[in-house]
Every structure is written in structure tokens, then in C-alpha cells.
PDB file of C-alpha atoms in Angstrom:
ATOM      1  CA  UNK F 204     -55.884 -24.577 -52.578  1.00  0.00           C
ATOM      2  CA  UNK F 205     -58.149 -26.374 -50.169  1.00  0.00           C
ATOM      3  CA  UNK F 206     -57.642 -26.057 -46.428  1.00  0.00           C
ATOM      4  CA  UNK F 207     -57.499 -22.255 -46.499  1.00  0.00           C
ATOM      5  CA  UNK F 208     -60.100 -19.550 -45.903  1.00  0.00           C
ATOM      6  CA  UNK F 209     -61.557 -17.346 -48.625  1.00  0.00           C
ATOM      7  CA  UNK F 210     -63.958 -14.460 -48.354  1.00  0.00           C
ATOM      8  CA  UNK F 211     -63.066 -11.848 -50.937  1.00  0.00           C
ATOM      9  CA  UNK F 212     -64.354  -9.994 -53.953  1.00  0.00           C
ATOM     10  CA  UNK F 213     -62.517  -9.792 -57.247  1.00  0.00           C
ATOM     11  CA  UNK F 214     -62.772  -7.134 -59.921  1.00  0.00           C
ATOM     12  CA  UNK F 215     -61.490  -8.632 -63.174  1.00  0.00           C
ATOM     13  CA  UNK F 216     -60.933  -5.183 -64.652  1.00  0.00           C
ATOM     14  CA  UNK F 217     -63.213  -5.499 -67.654  1.00  0.00           C
ATOM     15  CA  UNK F 218     -66.267  -3.705 -66.295  1.00  0.00           C
ATOM     16  CA  UNK F 219     -68.226  -6.869 -65.531  1.00  0.00           C
ATOM     17  CA  UNK F 220     -68.563  -6.019 -61.821  1.00  0.00           C
ATOM     18  CA  UNK F 221     -67.449  -7.440 -58.487  1.00  0.00           C
ATOM     19  CA  UNK F 222     -67.558 -11.181 -57.888  1.00  0.00           C
ATOM     20  CA  UNK F 223     -67.632 -12.769 -54.395  1.00  0.00           C
ATOM     21  CA  UNK F 224     -65.399 -15.781 -53.739  1.00  0.00           C
ATOM     22  CA  UNK F 225     -65.877 -17.950 -50.635  1.00  0.00           C
ATOM     23  CA  UNK F 226     -63.950 -21.149 -51.473  1.00  0.00           C
ATOM     24  CA  UNK F 227     -60.880 -22.211 -53.436  1.00  0.00           C
ATOM     25  CA  UNK F 228     -63.046 -23.824 -56.144  1.00  0.00           C
ATOM     26  CA  UNK F 229     -65.666 -21.075 -56.268  1.00  0.00           C
ATOM     27  CA  UNK F 230     -66.687 -20.527 -59.928  1.00  0.00           C
ATOM     28  CA  UNK F 231     -66.083 -16.792 -59.438  1.00  0.00           C
ATOM     29  CA  UNK F 232     -62.377 -17.451 -58.844  1.00  0.00           C
ATOM     30  CA  UNK F 233     -61.865 -17.945 -62.574  1.00  0.00           C
ATOM     31  CA  UNK F 234     -62.788 -15.648 -65.449  1.00  0.00           C
ATOM     32  CA  UNK F 235     -62.881 -15.655 -69.236  1.00  0.00           C
ATOM     33  CA  UNK F 236     -62.372 -12.349 -71.014  1.00  0.00           C
ATOM     34  CA  UNK F 237     -64.408 -11.463 -74.061  1.00  0.00           C
ATOM     35  CA  UNK F 238     -61.610  -9.456 -75.644  1.00  0.00           C
ATOM     36  CA  UNK F 239     -57.857  -9.853 -75.586  1.00  0.00           C
ATOM     37  CA  UNK F 240     -56.061  -7.040 -73.777  1.00  0.00           C
ATOM     38  CA  UNK F 241     -54.312  -5.860 -70.619  1.00  0.00           C
ATOM     39  CA  UNK F 242     -56.467  -5.881 -67.488  1.00  0.00           C
ATOM     40  CA  UNK F 243     -55.907  -4.737 -63.907  1.00  0.00           C
ATOM     41  CA  UNK F 244     -57.321  -7.252 -61.414  1.00  0.00           C
ATOM     42  CA  UNK F 245     -58.151  -6.212 -57.846  1.00  0.00           C
ATOM     43  CA  UNK F 246     -58.801  -8.506 -54.874  1.00  0.00           C
ATOM     44  CA  UNK F 247     -60.340  -7.243 -51.626  1.00  0.00           C
ATOM     45  CA  UNK F 248     -61.011  -9.275 -48.491  1.00  0.00           C
ATOM     46  CA  UNK F 249     -59.565 -12.539 -47.167  1.00  0.00           C
ATOM     47  CA  UNK F 250     -57.602 -14.794 -49.507  1.00  0.00           C
ATOM     48  CA  UNK F 251     -55.203 -16.959 -47.509  1.00  0.00           C
ATOM     49  CA  UNK F 252     -53.451 -18.518 -50.497  1.00  0.00           C
ATOM     50  CA  UNK F 253     -52.313 -17.005 -53.780  1.00  0.00           C
ATOM     51  CA  UNK F 254     -50.530 -19.232 -56.278  1.00  0.00           C
ATOM     52  CA  UNK F 255     -49.885 -18.662 -59.976  1.00  0.00           C
ATOM     53  CA  UNK F 256     -51.001 -21.634 -62.031  1.00  0.00           C
ATOM     54  CA  UNK F 257     -48.483 -22.855 -64.610  1.00  0.00           C
ATOM     55  CA  UNK F 258     -51.092 -22.501 -67.353  1.00  0.00           C
ATOM     56  CA  UNK F 259     -51.068 -18.715 -66.721  1.00  0.00           C
ATOM     57  CA  UNK F 260     -47.325 -18.225 -66.217  1.00  0.00           C
ATOM     58  CA  UNK F 261     -47.090 -15.849 -69.197  1.00  0.00           C
ATOM     59  CA  UNK F 262     -50.184 -13.808 -68.316  1.00  0.00           C
ATOM     60  CA  UNK F 263     -49.110 -11.936 -65.162  1.00  0.00           C
ATOM     61  CA  UNK F 264     -46.903  -8.939 -65.997  1.00  0.00           C
ATOM     62  CA  UNK F 265     -46.947  -6.539 -63.030  1.00  0.00           C
ATOM     63  CA  UNK F 266     -48.016  -6.357 -59.400  1.00  0.00           C
ATOM     64  CA  UNK F 267     -49.121  -2.794 -58.624  1.00  0.00           C
ATOM     65  CA  UNK F 268     -49.893  -3.180 -54.903  1.00  0.00           C
ATOM     66  CA  UNK F 269     -49.721  -6.149 -52.527  1.00  0.00           C
ATOM     67  CA  UNK F 270     -52.414  -4.875 -50.151  1.00  0.00           C
ATOM     68  CA  UNK F 271     -53.097  -7.249 -47.285  1.00  0.00           C
ATOM     69  CA  UNK F 272     -55.435 -10.175 -47.908  1.00  0.00           C
ATOM     70  CA  UNK F 273     -54.300 -12.401 -45.025  1.00  0.00           C
ATOM     71  CA  UNK F 274     -51.840 -14.522 -46.993  1.00  0.00           C
ATOM     72  CA  UNK F 275     -50.704 -17.773 -45.395  1.00  0.00           C
ATOM     73  CA  UNK F 276     -49.357 -19.304 -48.612  1.00  0.00           C
ATOM     74  CA  UNK F 277     -47.888 -17.468 -51.585  1.00  0.00           C
ATOM     75  CA  UNK F 278     -46.037 -18.376 -54.762  1.00  0.00           C
ATOM     76  CA  UNK F 279     -45.442 -16.788 -58.173  1.00  0.00           C
ATOM     77  CA  UNK F 280     -43.093 -19.544 -59.343  1.00  0.00           C
ATOM     78  CA  UNK F 281     -42.542 -19.498 -63.085  1.00  0.00           C
ATOM     79  CA  UNK F 282     -44.277 -16.183 -63.833  1.00  0.00           C
ATOM     80  CA  UNK F 283     -42.015 -15.602 -66.783  1.00  0.00           C
ATOM     81  CA  UNK F 284     -43.652 -12.346 -67.943  1.00  0.00           C
ATOM     82  CA  UNK F 285     -43.579 -10.717 -64.512  1.00  0.00           C
ATOM     83  CA  UNK F 286     -41.437  -7.576 -64.870  1.00  0.00           C
ATOM     84  CA  UNK F 287     -41.997  -5.695 -61.593  1.00  0.00           C
ATOM     85  CA  UNK F 288     -43.277  -6.049 -58.040  1.00  0.00           C
ATOM     86  CA  UNK F 289     -43.689  -3.296 -55.414  1.00  0.00           C
ATOM     87  CA  UNK F 290     -42.560  -2.841 -51.836  1.00  0.00           C
ATOM     88  CA  UNK F 291     -44.776  -4.483 -49.241  1.00  0.00           C
ATOM     89  CA  UNK F 292     -46.200  -1.403 -47.515  1.00  0.00           C
ATOM     90  CA  UNK F 293     -49.274  -2.931 -45.843  1.00  0.00           C
ATOM     91  CA  UNK F 294     -47.991  -6.176 -44.344  1.00  0.00           C
ATOM     92  CA  UNK F 295     -49.014  -8.560 -47.119  1.00  0.00           C
ATOM     93  CA  UNK F 296     -46.296 -11.033 -46.101  1.00  0.00           C
ATOM     94  CA  UNK F 297     -46.618 -10.559 -42.334  1.00  0.00           C
ATOM     95  CA  UNK F 298     -48.313 -13.924 -41.658  1.00  0.00           C
ATOM     96  CA  UNK F 299     -46.179 -16.034 -43.961  1.00  0.00           C
ATOM     97  CA  UNK F 300     -43.565 -18.445 -42.607  1.00  0.00           C
ATOM     98  CA  UNK F 301     -42.368 -19.906 -45.912  1.00  0.00           C
ATOM     99  CA  UNK F 302     -41.473 -18.072 -49.128  1.00  0.00           C
ATOM    100  CA  UNK F 303     -39.842 -21.011 -50.872  1.00  0.00           C
ATOM    101  CA  UNK F 304     -39.668 -20.501 -54.653  1.00  0.00           C
ATOM    102  CA  UNK F 305     -41.930 -17.453 -54.400  1.00  0.00           C
ATOM    103  CA  UNK F 306     -40.199 -15.629 -57.268  1.00  0.00           C
ATOM    104  CA  UNK F 307     -38.116 -18.411 -58.790  1.00  0.00           C
ATOM    105  CA  UNK F 308     -37.982 -18.710 -62.578  1.00  0.00           C
ATOM    106  CA  UNK F 309     -39.449 -15.214 -62.934  1.00  0.00           C
ATOM    107  CA  UNK F 310     -37.074 -14.666 -65.811  1.00  0.00           C
ATOM    108  CA  UNK F 311     -38.298 -11.144 -66.723  1.00  0.00           C
ATOM    109  CA  UNK F 312     -38.086  -9.745 -63.194  1.00  0.00           C
ATOM    110  CA  UNK F 313     -35.182  -7.301 -63.296  1.00  0.00           C
ATOM    111  CA  UNK F 314     -35.441  -5.464 -59.981  1.00  0.00           C
ATOM    112  CA  UNK F 315     -36.024  -6.437 -56.357  1.00  0.00           C
ATOM    113  CA  UNK F 316     -37.533  -3.522 -54.390  1.00  0.00           C
ATOM    114  CA  UNK F 317     -35.702  -2.882 -51.135  1.00  0.00           C
ATOM    115  CA  UNK F 318     -38.941  -3.019 -49.110  1.00  0.00           C
ATOM    116  CA  UNK F 319     -40.239  -6.287 -50.544  1.00  0.00           C
ATOM    117  CA  UNK F 320     -39.677  -8.167 -47.262  1.00  0.00           C
ATOM    118  CA  UNK F 321     -40.220  -5.354 -44.769  1.00  0.00           C
ATOM    119  CA  UNK F 322     -43.002  -7.307 -43.048  1.00  0.00           C
ATOM    120  CA  UNK F 323     -41.659 -10.821 -43.644  1.00  0.00           C
ATOM    121  CA  UNK F 324     -40.573 -11.076 -40.019  1.00  0.00           C
ATOM    122  CA  UNK F 325     -42.020 -14.567 -39.526  1.00  0.00           C
ATOM    123  CA  UNK F 326     -40.579 -16.157 -42.661  1.00  0.00           C
ATOM    124  CA  UNK F 327     -38.009 -18.836 -41.866  1.00  0.00           C
ATOM    125  CA  UNK F 328     -37.543 -20.369 -45.298  1.00  0.00           C
ATOM    126  CA  UNK F 329     -36.286 -18.413 -48.312  1.00  0.00           C
ATOM    127  CA  UNK F 330     -35.244 -21.529 -50.218  1.00  0.00           C
ATOM    128  CA  UNK F 331     -35.155 -20.887 -53.991  1.00  0.00           C
ATOM    129  CA  UNK F 332     -36.739 -17.449 -53.480  1.00  0.00           C
ATOM    130  CA  UNK F 333     -35.171 -16.016 -56.690  1.00  0.00           C
ATOM    131  CA  UNK F 334     -33.729 -19.198 -58.165  1.00  0.00           C
ATOM    132  CA  UNK F 335     -33.090 -18.789 -61.923  1.00  0.00           C
ATOM    133  CA  UNK F 336     -34.648 -15.331 -62.136  1.00  0.00           C
ATOM    134  CA  UNK F 337     -32.003 -14.547 -64.691  1.00  0.00           C
ATOM    135  CA  UNK F 338     -32.802 -10.863 -65.334  1.00  0.00           C
ATOM    136  CA  UNK F 339     -31.797  -9.928 -61.791  1.00  0.00           C
ATOM    137  CA  UNK F 340     -28.454  -8.125 -61.738  1.00  0.00           C
ATOM    138  CA  UNK F 341     -28.448  -6.594 -58.251  1.00  0.00           C
ATOM    139  CA  UNK F 342     -29.630  -7.137 -54.683  1.00  0.00           C
ATOM    140  CA  UNK F 343     -30.816  -4.087 -52.726  1.00  0.00           C
ATOM    141  CA  UNK F 344     -29.161  -3.022 -49.498  1.00  0.00           C
ATOM    142  CA  UNK F 345     -31.086  -4.180 -46.432  1.00  0.00           C
ATOM    143  CA  UNK F 346     -33.329  -6.623 -48.316  1.00  0.00           C
ATOM    144  CA  UNK F 347     -33.405  -9.124 -45.427  1.00  0.00           C
ATOM    145  CA  UNK F 348     -32.873  -6.749 -42.489  1.00  0.00           C
ATOM    146  CA  UNK F 349     -36.310  -7.403 -40.991  1.00  0.00           C
ATOM    147  CA  UNK F 350     -36.261 -11.141 -41.680  1.00  0.00           C
ATOM    148  CA  UNK F 351     -34.967 -12.112 -38.262  1.00  0.00           C
ATOM    149  CA  UNK F 352     -36.686 -15.511 -38.316  1.00  0.00           C
ATOM    150  CA  UNK F 353     -34.835 -16.649 -41.444  1.00  0.00           C
ATOM    151  CA  UNK F 354     -33.071 -20.022 -41.173  1.00  0.00           C
ATOM    152  CA  UNK F 355     -32.660 -21.228 -44.757  1.00  0.00           C
ATOM    153  CA  UNK F 356     -31.353 -19.452 -47.875  1.00  0.00           C
ATOM    154  CA  UNK F 357     -30.673 -22.599 -49.906  1.00  0.00           C
ATOM    155  CA  UNK F 358     -30.547 -21.774 -53.653  1.00  0.00           C
ATOM    156  CA  UNK F 359     -31.862 -18.273 -52.927  1.00  0.00           C
ATOM    157  CA  UNK F 360     -30.059 -16.587 -55.843  1.00  0.00           C
ATOM    158  CA  UNK F 361     -29.035 -19.704 -57.762  1.00  0.00           C
ATOM    159  CA  UNK F 362     -28.305 -18.900 -61.406  1.00  0.00           C
ATOM    160  CA  UNK F 363     -29.047 -15.171 -61.156  1.00  0.00           C
ATOM    161  CA  UNK F 364     -26.876 -12.618 -62.973  1.00  0.00           C
ATOM    162  CA  UNK F 365     -26.097 -10.425 -59.976  1.00  0.00           C
ATOM    163  CA  UNK F 366     -22.689  -8.738 -60.146  1.00  0.00           C
ATOM    164  CA  UNK F 367     -22.192  -7.767 -56.503  1.00  0.00           C
ATOM    165  CA  UNK F 368     -23.659  -8.501 -53.078  1.00  0.00           C
ATOM    166  CA  UNK F 369     -24.344  -5.536 -50.775  1.00  0.00           C
ATOM    167  CA  UNK F 370     -22.428  -5.300 -47.548  1.00  0.00           C
ATOM    168  CA  UNK F 371     -24.399  -6.457 -44.514  1.00  0.00           C
ATOM    169  CA  UNK F 372     -26.987  -8.395 -46.544  1.00  0.00           C
ATOM    170  CA  UNK F 373     -27.309 -11.067 -43.827  1.00  0.00           C
ATOM    171  CA  UNK F 374     -26.313  -9.051 -40.759  1.00  0.00           C
ATOM    172  CA  UNK F 375     -29.679  -9.525 -39.028  1.00  0.00           C
ATOM    173  CA  UNK F 376     -30.241 -13.154 -40.017  1.00  0.00           C
ATOM    174  CA  UNK F 377     -28.482 -14.662 -37.026  1.00  0.00           C
ATOM    175  CA  UNK F 378     -30.562 -17.866 -37.006  1.00  0.00           C
ATOM    176  CA  UNK F 379     -29.629 -19.078 -40.481  1.00  0.00           C
ATOM    177  CA  UNK F 380     -28.332 -22.648 -40.666  1.00  0.00           C
ATOM    178  CA  UNK F 381     -28.098 -23.175 -44.432  1.00  0.00           C
ATOM    179  CA  UNK F 382     -26.462 -21.236 -47.237  1.00  0.00           C
ATOM    180  CA  UNK F 383     -26.329 -24.277 -49.519  1.00  0.00           C
ATOM    181  CA  UNK F 384     -25.916 -23.162 -53.163  1.00  0.00           C
ATOM    182  CA  UNK F 385     -27.181 -19.694 -52.243  1.00  0.00           C
ATOM    183  CA  UNK F 386     -25.166 -18.024 -55.019  1.00  0.00           C
ATOM    184  CA  UNK F 387     -24.280 -21.056 -57.133  1.00  0.00           C
ATOM    185  CA  UNK F 388     -23.843 -20.328 -60.840  1.00  0.00           C
ATOM    186  CA  UNK F 389     -24.007 -16.555 -60.338  1.00  0.00           C
ATOM    187  CA  UNK F 390     -21.457 -16.335 -63.114  1.00  0.00           C
ATOM    188  CA  UNK F 391     -21.490 -12.506 -63.244  1.00  0.00           C
ATOM    189  CA  UNK F 392     -20.644 -12.119 -59.563  1.00  0.00           C
ATOM    190  CA  UNK F 393     -17.282 -10.392 -59.207  1.00  0.00           C
ATOM    191  CA  UNK F 394     -16.990  -9.263 -55.606  1.00  0.00           C
ATOM    192  CA  UNK F 395     -17.866 -10.404 -52.088  1.00  0.00           C
ATOM    193  CA  UNK F 396     -18.141  -7.866 -49.264  1.00  0.00           C
ATOM    194  CA  UNK F 397     -16.039  -8.438 -46.182  1.00  0.00           C
ATOM    195  CA  UNK F 398     -17.809 -10.112 -43.298  1.00  0.00           C
ATOM    196  CA  UNK F 399     -20.837 -11.211 -45.332  1.00  0.00           C
ATOM    197  CA  UNK F 400     -21.577 -14.068 -42.924  1.00  0.00           C
ATOM    198  CA  UNK F 401     -19.963 -12.725 -39.746  1.00  0.00           C
ATOM    199  CA  UNK F 402     -23.248 -12.503 -37.828  1.00  0.00           C
ATOM    200  CA  UNK F 403     -24.517 -15.870 -39.056  1.00  0.00           C
ATOM    201  CA  UNK F 404     -22.760 -18.093 -36.557  1.00  0.00           C
ATOM    202  CA  UNK F 405     -25.452 -20.788 -36.518  1.00  0.00           C
ATOM    203  CA  UNK F 406     -24.711 -21.882 -40.087  1.00  0.00           C
ATOM    204  CA  UNK F 407     -23.967 -25.590 -40.437  1.00  0.00           C
ATOM    205  CA  UNK F 408     -23.806 -25.858 -44.228  1.00  0.00           C
ATOM    206  CA  UNK F 409     -22.129 -23.731 -46.918  1.00  0.00           C
ATOM    207  CA  UNK F 410     -22.052 -26.523 -49.520  1.00  0.00           C
ATOM    208  CA  UNK F 411     -21.628 -25.086 -53.052  1.00  0.00           C
ATOM    209  CA  UNK F 412     -22.543 -21.622 -51.766  1.00  0.00           C
ATOM    210  CA  UNK F 413     -20.524 -19.920 -54.537  1.00  0.00           C
ATOM    211  CA  UNK F 414     -20.139 -22.881 -56.865  1.00  0.00           C
ATOM    212  CA  UNK F 415     -18.928 -21.845 -60.330  1.00  0.00           C
ATOM    213  CA  UNK F 416     -18.877 -18.108 -59.554  1.00  0.00           C
ATOM    214  CA  UNK F 417     -15.760 -18.034 -61.690  1.00  0.00           C
ATOM    215  CA  UNK F 418     -15.420 -14.240 -61.941  1.00  0.00           C
ATOM    216  CA  UNK F 419     -15.011 -13.744 -58.188  1.00  0.00           C
ATOM    217  CA  UNK F 420     -11.823 -11.913 -57.296  1.00  0.00           C
ATOM    218  CA  UNK F 421     -10.136 -10.826 -54.076  1.00  0.00           C
ATOM    219  CA  UNK F 422      -9.700 -12.900 -50.950  1.00  0.00           C
ATOM    220  CA  UNK F 423     -12.619 -14.742 -49.438  1.00  0.00           C
ATOM    221  CA  UNK F 424     -13.331 -15.131 -45.732  1.00  0.00           C
ATOM    222  CA  UNK F 425     -11.979 -18.346 -44.229  1.00  0.00           C
ATOM    223  CA  UNK F 426     -15.324 -19.946 -43.442  1.00  0.00           C
ATOM    224  CA  UNK F 427     -13.582 -23.286 -42.959  1.00  0.00           C
ATOM    225  CA  UNK F 428     -11.842 -22.049 -39.799  1.00  0.00           C
ATOM    226  CA  UNK F 429     -15.069 -21.651 -37.852  1.00  0.00           C
ATOM    227  CA  UNK F 430     -15.599 -23.734 -34.744  1.00  0.00           C
ATOM    228  CA  UNK F 431     -17.422 -26.011 -35.108  1.00  0.00           C
ATOM    229  CA  UNK F 432     -16.516 -26.218 -38.787  1.00  0.00           C
ATOM    230  CA  UNK F 433     -19.590 -26.110 -41.040  1.00  0.00           C
ATOM    231  CA  UNK F 434     -19.974 -28.398 -44.025  1.00  0.00           C
ATOM    232  CA  UNK F 435     -18.471 -26.578 -46.981  1.00  0.00           C
ATOM    233  CA  UNK F 436     -18.019 -29.046 -49.801  1.00  0.00           C
ATOM    234  CA  UNK F 437     -17.322 -27.188 -53.077  1.00  0.00           C
ATOM    235  CA  UNK F 438     -18.259 -23.869 -51.457  1.00  0.00           C
ATOM    236  CA  UNK F 439     -15.878 -21.991 -53.781  1.00  0.00           C
ATOM    237  CA  UNK F 440     -15.453 -24.630 -56.458  1.00  0.00           C
ATOM    238  CA  UNK F 441     -14.174 -23.151 -59.762  1.00  0.00           C
ATOM    239  CA  UNK F 442     -13.719 -19.692 -58.216  1.00  0.00           C
ATOM    240  CA  UNK F 443     -10.146 -19.826 -59.405  1.00  0.00           C
ATOM    241  CA  UNK F 444      -9.579 -16.045 -59.536  1.00  0.00           C
ATOM    242  CA  UNK F 445      -9.758 -15.755 -55.743  1.00  0.00           C
ATOM    243  CA  UNK F 446      -6.334 -14.902 -54.409  1.00  0.00           C
ATOM    244  CA  UNK F 447      -6.535 -17.554 -51.697  1.00  0.00           C
ATOM    245  CA  UNK F 448      -8.176 -20.197 -53.894  1.00  0.00           C
ATOM    246  CA  UNK F 449      -5.247 -22.665 -53.576  1.00  0.00           C
ATOM    247  CA  UNK F 450      -5.738 -22.722 -49.799  1.00  0.00           C
ATOM    248  CA  UNK F 451      -9.495 -23.295 -49.754  1.00  0.00           C
ATOM    249  CA  UNK F 452     -10.443 -26.850 -48.670  1.00  0.00           C
ATOM    250  CA  UNK F 453     -12.458 -28.791 -51.229  1.00  0.00           C
TER     251      UNK F 453
END
């Protein structure tokens, strides 16, 4: 998009050479292939924004390496053929402050690498980060450990098919204020670790956090006894298998 800096070269992977790009609407930022096939595209230099256009949401299948191209804005929303992404080993996400919807509706993405957010130390907003990425069945241990600036996990795993949440997932996210609908409609979720939110004492809103997670069993933490009491409307609505469900405020 406009308003960002660009000074990179792109190799479109078909042997046609390297193409310099110096603006968001540079003609070299688009490419037409002569033959249908699978191509590996490489970007080198400064590219402050990377967004997947809806018209190409079925074209991107794999990210091999994030590199570091100075990203200030990033989104792969709706990349429905994306099957895998790697760890961030070179600080690709180190300058980002917002990862809203970055991997939402990536319905073929089946695995989150544990080091995906190693350098996402400045990101405050993880709203909708994996919303409706329905092939996800697990969350890696320590995924958000380095994300100490995080404040918002609204809808983060909404509608995913995760079965469990790792212990300590949010232990280092002490500045979070919103867990609204974070795990809503995770209908395969069966278990919550003890103390999941114990270190997140700045939270003001748990509305619909586990809405319709109707396979949850065991006894949930009494989030409603916190002082001051956070908003928690329908936090555990329809989670009727919880042993203390009758005592949970609506």
C-alpha cells in the first residue's frame, strides 16, 4: 500500500531475472507467468508492507523463509491454500505492532511453529490472528512467551479446532486487557490448563471467551471473583460439561 517504503528486488522464480521495485504501484511488483506451475518467489531488500490480495488467496501455498525485509504491515488473511509457515529466525516481525487477522481464514494451515512470534516483541494486537483457520488442532508451548507488549487477543483462535491449550500460554502477557471471544466456537476443545490467565491481571473483558466450547470438562477458574471484576458475559456459555457450570455467572 501507499505510505510505506519500498526498495527491493524480486525473483519470480521462472528464470526471467531480478526485478527492482521502488514503490507500491511499481509495474515490477506484479508478474504474469508464461506457463502454469509451482514457483518459488524471493524478495530481497526493503518492503515495509506485505499483504495477500484476495484475488490470489488460492495461489500462495508455503512460506519457506521469512527473512527480514523491514515489515511494518503484514497480513495473509484468507490465504486458503497456505499449508505451512516457518519460525521467524531473522526478526521479520520485529518492527510490527499489529498482527490483526494475519493468518485468519487460512483454512489449510495445520501447524503453528513454536518460533513464529519469537521476535514479535512489539506487537500489541493479536486480534483475529488465527480466526477461522479451521485446520489448526493444536497451539505450541511458549507461542506468545516473547510477546510481552500484547494487549489484545480478541477472537485469536475463534472457530479453530484445537483440542487443548498448553499450560502457561499467556504467562508472559501481563499487559493483556481483552480476551473477548478468544476461543469462541472451539468446539473440539476439551481441557483448560490450571491458571491459564493467572498472570494476566490487567484483563477487563472475558466476554464469550469460551463461548460454545461445549466439550470442555473439569472445573474452570473462577474469573468472576477477580477484583475488580472483569466483564465476562457468556464467557462459558454452553460449556455445560464443566463441573462448576451451574455456579458460573451469565
